[in-house]
Coordinates of C-alpha atoms and ligand atoms in Angstrom, one line a residue:
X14 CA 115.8 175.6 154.7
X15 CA 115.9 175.8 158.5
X16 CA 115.2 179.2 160.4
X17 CA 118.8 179.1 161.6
X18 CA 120.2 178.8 158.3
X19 CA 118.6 182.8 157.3
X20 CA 119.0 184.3 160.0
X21 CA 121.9 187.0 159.7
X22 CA 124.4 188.7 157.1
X23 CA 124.0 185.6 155.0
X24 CA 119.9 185.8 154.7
X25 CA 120.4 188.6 151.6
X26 CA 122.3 186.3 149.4
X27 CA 120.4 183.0 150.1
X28 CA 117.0 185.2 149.0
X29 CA 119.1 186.2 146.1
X30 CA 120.4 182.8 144.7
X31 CA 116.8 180.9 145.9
X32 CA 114.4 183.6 145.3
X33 CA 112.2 183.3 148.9
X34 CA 113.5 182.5 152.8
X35 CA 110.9 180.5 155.4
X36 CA 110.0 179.9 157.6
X37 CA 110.9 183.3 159.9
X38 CA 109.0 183.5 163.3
X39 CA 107.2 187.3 163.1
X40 CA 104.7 186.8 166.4
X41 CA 103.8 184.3 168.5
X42 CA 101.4 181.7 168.0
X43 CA 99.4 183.0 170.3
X44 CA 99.6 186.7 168.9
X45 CA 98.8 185.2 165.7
X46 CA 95.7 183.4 167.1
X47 CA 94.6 186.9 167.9
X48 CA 94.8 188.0 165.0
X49 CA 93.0 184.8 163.4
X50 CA 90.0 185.7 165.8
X51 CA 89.9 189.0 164.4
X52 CA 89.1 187.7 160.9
X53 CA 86.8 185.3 161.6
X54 CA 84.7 188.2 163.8
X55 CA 84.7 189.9 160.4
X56 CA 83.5 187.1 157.9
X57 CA 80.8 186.5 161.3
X58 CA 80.3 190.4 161.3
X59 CA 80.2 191.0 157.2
X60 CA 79.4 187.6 155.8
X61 CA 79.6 187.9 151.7
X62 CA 81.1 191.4 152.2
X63 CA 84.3 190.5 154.3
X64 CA 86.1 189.3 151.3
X65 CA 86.3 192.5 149.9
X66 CA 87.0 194.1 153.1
X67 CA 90.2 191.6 153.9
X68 CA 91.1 192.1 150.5
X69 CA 92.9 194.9 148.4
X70 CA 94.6 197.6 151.2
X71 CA 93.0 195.8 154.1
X72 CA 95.6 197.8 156.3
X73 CA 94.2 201.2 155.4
X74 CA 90.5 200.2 157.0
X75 CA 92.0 198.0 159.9
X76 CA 94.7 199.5 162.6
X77 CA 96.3 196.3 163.7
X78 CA 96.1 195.4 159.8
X79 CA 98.4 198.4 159.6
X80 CA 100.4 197.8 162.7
X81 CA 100.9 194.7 161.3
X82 CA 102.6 196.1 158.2
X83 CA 105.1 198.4 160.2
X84 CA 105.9 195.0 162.3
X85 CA 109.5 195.6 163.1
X86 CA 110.4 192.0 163.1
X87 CA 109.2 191.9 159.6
X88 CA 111.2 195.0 158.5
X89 CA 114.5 193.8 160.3
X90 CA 114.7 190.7 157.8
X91 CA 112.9 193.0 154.3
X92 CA 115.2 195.4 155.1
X93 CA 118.3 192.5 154.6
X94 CA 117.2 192.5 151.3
X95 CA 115.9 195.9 150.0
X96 CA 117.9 198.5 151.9
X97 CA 116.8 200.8 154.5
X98 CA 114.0 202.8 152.8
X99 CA 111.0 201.1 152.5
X100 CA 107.3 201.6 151.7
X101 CA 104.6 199.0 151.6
X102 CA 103.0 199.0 148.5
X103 CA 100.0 197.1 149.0
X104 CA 98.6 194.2 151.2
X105 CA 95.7 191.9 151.5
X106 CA 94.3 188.5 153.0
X107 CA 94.8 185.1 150.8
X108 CA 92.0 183.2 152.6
X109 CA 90.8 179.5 152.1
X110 CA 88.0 178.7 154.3
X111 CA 87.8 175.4 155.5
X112 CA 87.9 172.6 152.3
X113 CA 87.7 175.1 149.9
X114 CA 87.9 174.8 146.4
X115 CA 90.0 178.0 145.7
X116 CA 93.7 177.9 144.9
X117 CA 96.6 179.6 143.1
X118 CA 97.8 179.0 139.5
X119 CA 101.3 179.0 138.7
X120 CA 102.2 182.7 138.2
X121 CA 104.5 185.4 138.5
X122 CA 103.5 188.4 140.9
X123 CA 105.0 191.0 138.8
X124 CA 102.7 190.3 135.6
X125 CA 100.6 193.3 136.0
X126 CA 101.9 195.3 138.9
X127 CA 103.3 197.9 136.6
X128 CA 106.3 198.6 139.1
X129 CA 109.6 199.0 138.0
X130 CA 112.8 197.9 138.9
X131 CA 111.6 194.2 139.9
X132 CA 113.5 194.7 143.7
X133 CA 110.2 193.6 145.5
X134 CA 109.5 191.4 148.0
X135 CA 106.1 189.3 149.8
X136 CA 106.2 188.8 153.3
X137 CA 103.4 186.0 153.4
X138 CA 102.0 186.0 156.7
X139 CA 100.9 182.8 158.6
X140 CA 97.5 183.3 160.8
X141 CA 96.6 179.9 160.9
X142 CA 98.8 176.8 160.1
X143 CA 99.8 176.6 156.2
X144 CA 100.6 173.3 155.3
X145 CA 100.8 170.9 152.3
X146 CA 97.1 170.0 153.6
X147 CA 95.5 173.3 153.7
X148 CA 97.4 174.8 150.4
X149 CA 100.5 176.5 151.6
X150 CA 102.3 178.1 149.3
X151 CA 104.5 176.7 146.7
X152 CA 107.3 177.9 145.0
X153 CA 110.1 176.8 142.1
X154 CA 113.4 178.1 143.6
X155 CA 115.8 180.1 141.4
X156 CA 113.1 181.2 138.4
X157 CA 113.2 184.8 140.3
X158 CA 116.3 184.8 137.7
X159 CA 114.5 183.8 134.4
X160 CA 112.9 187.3 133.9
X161 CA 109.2 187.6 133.1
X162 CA 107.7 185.0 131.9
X163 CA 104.3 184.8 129.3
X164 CA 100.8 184.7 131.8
X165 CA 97.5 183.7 130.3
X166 CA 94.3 185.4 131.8
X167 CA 91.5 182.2 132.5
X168 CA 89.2 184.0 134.5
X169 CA 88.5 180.5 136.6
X170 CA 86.3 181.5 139.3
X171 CA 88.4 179.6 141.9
X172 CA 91.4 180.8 141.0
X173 CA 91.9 183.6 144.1
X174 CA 94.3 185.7 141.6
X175 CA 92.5 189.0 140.0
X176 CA 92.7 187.4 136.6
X177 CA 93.2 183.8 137.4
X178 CA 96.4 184.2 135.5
X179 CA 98.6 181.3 134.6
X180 CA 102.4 181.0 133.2
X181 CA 101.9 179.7 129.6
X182 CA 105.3 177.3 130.4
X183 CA 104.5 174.7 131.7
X184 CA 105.7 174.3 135.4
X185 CA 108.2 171.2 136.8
X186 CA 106.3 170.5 139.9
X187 CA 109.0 168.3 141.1
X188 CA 111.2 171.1 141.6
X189 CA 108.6 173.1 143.7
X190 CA 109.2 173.6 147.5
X191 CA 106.2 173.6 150.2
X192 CA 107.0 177.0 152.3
X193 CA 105.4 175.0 155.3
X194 CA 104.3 178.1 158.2
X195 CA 103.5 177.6 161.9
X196 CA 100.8 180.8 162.9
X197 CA 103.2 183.6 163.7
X198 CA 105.6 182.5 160.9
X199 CA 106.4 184.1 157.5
X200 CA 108.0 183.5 154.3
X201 CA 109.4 186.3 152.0
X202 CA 109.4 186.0 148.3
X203 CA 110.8 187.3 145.0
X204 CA 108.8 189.4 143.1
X205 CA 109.0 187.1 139.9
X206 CA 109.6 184.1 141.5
X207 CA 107.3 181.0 139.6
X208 CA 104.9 180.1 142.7
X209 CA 101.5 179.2 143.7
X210 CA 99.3 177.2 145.9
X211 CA 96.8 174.6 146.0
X212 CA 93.1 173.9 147.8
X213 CA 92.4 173.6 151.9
X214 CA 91.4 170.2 152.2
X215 CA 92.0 170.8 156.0
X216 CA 88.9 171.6 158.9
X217 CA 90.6 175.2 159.7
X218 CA 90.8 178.5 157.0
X219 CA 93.7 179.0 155.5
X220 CA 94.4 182.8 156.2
X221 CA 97.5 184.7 154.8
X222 CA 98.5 188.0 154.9
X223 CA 100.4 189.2 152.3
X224 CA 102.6 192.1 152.8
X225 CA 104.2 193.9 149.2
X226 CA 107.6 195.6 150.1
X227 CA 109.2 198.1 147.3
X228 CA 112.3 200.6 148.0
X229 CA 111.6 204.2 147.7
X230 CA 113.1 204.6 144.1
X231 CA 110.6 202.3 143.1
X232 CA 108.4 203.5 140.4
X233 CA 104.7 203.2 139.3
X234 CA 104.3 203.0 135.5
X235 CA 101.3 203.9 134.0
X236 CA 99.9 205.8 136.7
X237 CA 100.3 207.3 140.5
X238 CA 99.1 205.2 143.2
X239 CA 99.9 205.0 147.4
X240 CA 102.3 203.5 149.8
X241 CA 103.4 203.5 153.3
X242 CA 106.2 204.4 154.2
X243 CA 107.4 201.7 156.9
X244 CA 111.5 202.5 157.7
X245 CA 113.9 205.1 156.6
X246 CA 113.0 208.1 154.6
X247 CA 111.6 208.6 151.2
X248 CA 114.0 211.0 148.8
X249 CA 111.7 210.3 145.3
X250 CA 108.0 210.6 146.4
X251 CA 106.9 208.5 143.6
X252 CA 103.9 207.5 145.6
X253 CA 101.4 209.2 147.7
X254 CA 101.4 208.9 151.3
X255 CA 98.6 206.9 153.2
X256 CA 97.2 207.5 157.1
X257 CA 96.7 205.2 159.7
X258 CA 92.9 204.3 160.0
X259 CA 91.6 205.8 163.1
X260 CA 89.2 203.1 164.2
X261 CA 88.0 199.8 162.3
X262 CA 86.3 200.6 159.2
X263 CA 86.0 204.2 159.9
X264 CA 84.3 206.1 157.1
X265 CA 87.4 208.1 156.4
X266 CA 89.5 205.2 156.2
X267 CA 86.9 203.8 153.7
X268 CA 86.6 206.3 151.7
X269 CA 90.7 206.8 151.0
X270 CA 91.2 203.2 150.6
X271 CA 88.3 203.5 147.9
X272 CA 90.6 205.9 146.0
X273 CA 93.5 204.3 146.6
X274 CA 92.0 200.9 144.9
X275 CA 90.3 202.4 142.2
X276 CA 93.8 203.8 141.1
X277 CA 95.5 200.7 142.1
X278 CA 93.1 198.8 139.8
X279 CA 93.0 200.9 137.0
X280 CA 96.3 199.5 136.7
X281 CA 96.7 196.1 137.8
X282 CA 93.2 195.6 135.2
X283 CA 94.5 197.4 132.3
X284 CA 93.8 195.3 129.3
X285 CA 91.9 192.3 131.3
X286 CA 88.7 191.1 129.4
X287 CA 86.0 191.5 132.5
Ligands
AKG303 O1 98.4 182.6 149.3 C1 98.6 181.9 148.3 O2 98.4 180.8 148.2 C2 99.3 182.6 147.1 C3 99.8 184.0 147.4 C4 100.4 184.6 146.3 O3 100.2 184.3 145.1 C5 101.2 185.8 146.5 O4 101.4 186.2 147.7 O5 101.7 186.4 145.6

């Protein structure tokens, strides 16, 4: 699918009948390579500890993480699909370093989310080329329509999801499709949609950043967590609101996105073995 072919009217019902739309240019390359910079001054700054800090709500400790979220040229082509009220739900960095073993099993994002309706959407966002070499992302079109499917907790420590969770079917990987980014380029994807993604056998990391999109009427089952709210207005408060950080890592910012995680994981953990 070329860029030309989703841009407009007509992006909505392509992302309905395929389930994802890439490549979209978000930023330039060079903006992007900024941003790639960034990182790698964290994991140089934090070493072990910069995982966890890119990870789960990295836009509530960093404020161009959190610019990032409110990105306007992201929001145009979301808001195509969900409506005009939006909130970002969560977001966090999908990292491979250089040939790294990690990768993504075949999986479902709604599994253990516990939001409801399913009208979510991933803006994966390229830092750093993600091709078929360094493990871009993969996904089966059109199984966004087969509902939720069974998942299977492994626990493999590669695995970079929270459970290292895999769809008991087993997965045609003839019908997958490479979503191929340039830095500065993202792909947007159905919240059930069958994807996932394989090592970096490449000399550069792999860096995504993934951006969860809900509407306002959205709802959290099972407990209260937060989200942003990034366009229109929220009529429901189902969630609570979050602030911008006021500097990198700034103890305030810490300690809310501590709260905010240890709510969000209550949740997304409920029922795992570990
Ligand atoms: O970055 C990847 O390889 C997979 C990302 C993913 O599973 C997701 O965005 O839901």
């Amino acid at each position: 699918m070329s860029e030309s072919m989703t841009v407009g009217a007509a992006a909505g019902d392509v992302y309905q009948a395929q389930g994802y739309l890439s490549p979209i240019r978000i930023m330039s390359e060079a903006g992007a390579g900024q941003l790639a910079d960034k990182i790698a001054g964290i994991y140089d700054d934090h070493g072990v500890e910069a995982k966890g800090l890119l990870g789960s709500n990295a836009h509530l400790i960093f404020p161009e993480l959190f610019d990032l979220v409110c990105n306007p040229a992201i929001l145009d082509r979301v808001e195509e699909v969900l409506g005009p009220d939006i909130l970002c739900w969560s977001a966090a960095f999908f990292s491979k370093p250089a040939h790294d073993p990690s990768f993504v099993s075949w999986h479902q994002d709604l599994t253990y989310w516990g939001l409801e309706p399913a009208d979510i959407i991933t803006a994966w966002v390229a830092l750093t080329p993600s091709t078929k070499e360094s493990g871009c992302m993969r996904v089966v079109p059109g199984t966004h329509n087969e509902g939720q499917l069974g998942h299977s907790d492994t626990y493999v420590a590669e695995n970079l999801l929270s459970r290292g969770q895999v769809l008991d079917v087993q997965v045609d990987e003839d019908e997958a499709v490479d979503l191929i980014l340039r830095p500065g380029e993202m792909s947007l994807h159905h919240v059930l949609i069958v994807h996932g993604s394989e090592l970096n056998r490449t000399d550069l990391p792999r860096h995504g950043f993934v951006i969860r999109y809900i509407p306002t009427y959205c709802k959290q089952i099972g407990g209260r967590t937060t989200s942003l709210l990034v366009r229109g207005e929220d009529r429901y408060n189902h969630f609570d609101p979050v602030p911008r950080p006021q500097a990198d890592m700034h103890p305030d910012a810490m300690a809310f996105r501590d709260n905010a995680n240890a709510a969000m994981q209550a949740i997304l953990m409920k029922g795992a073995a570990i």
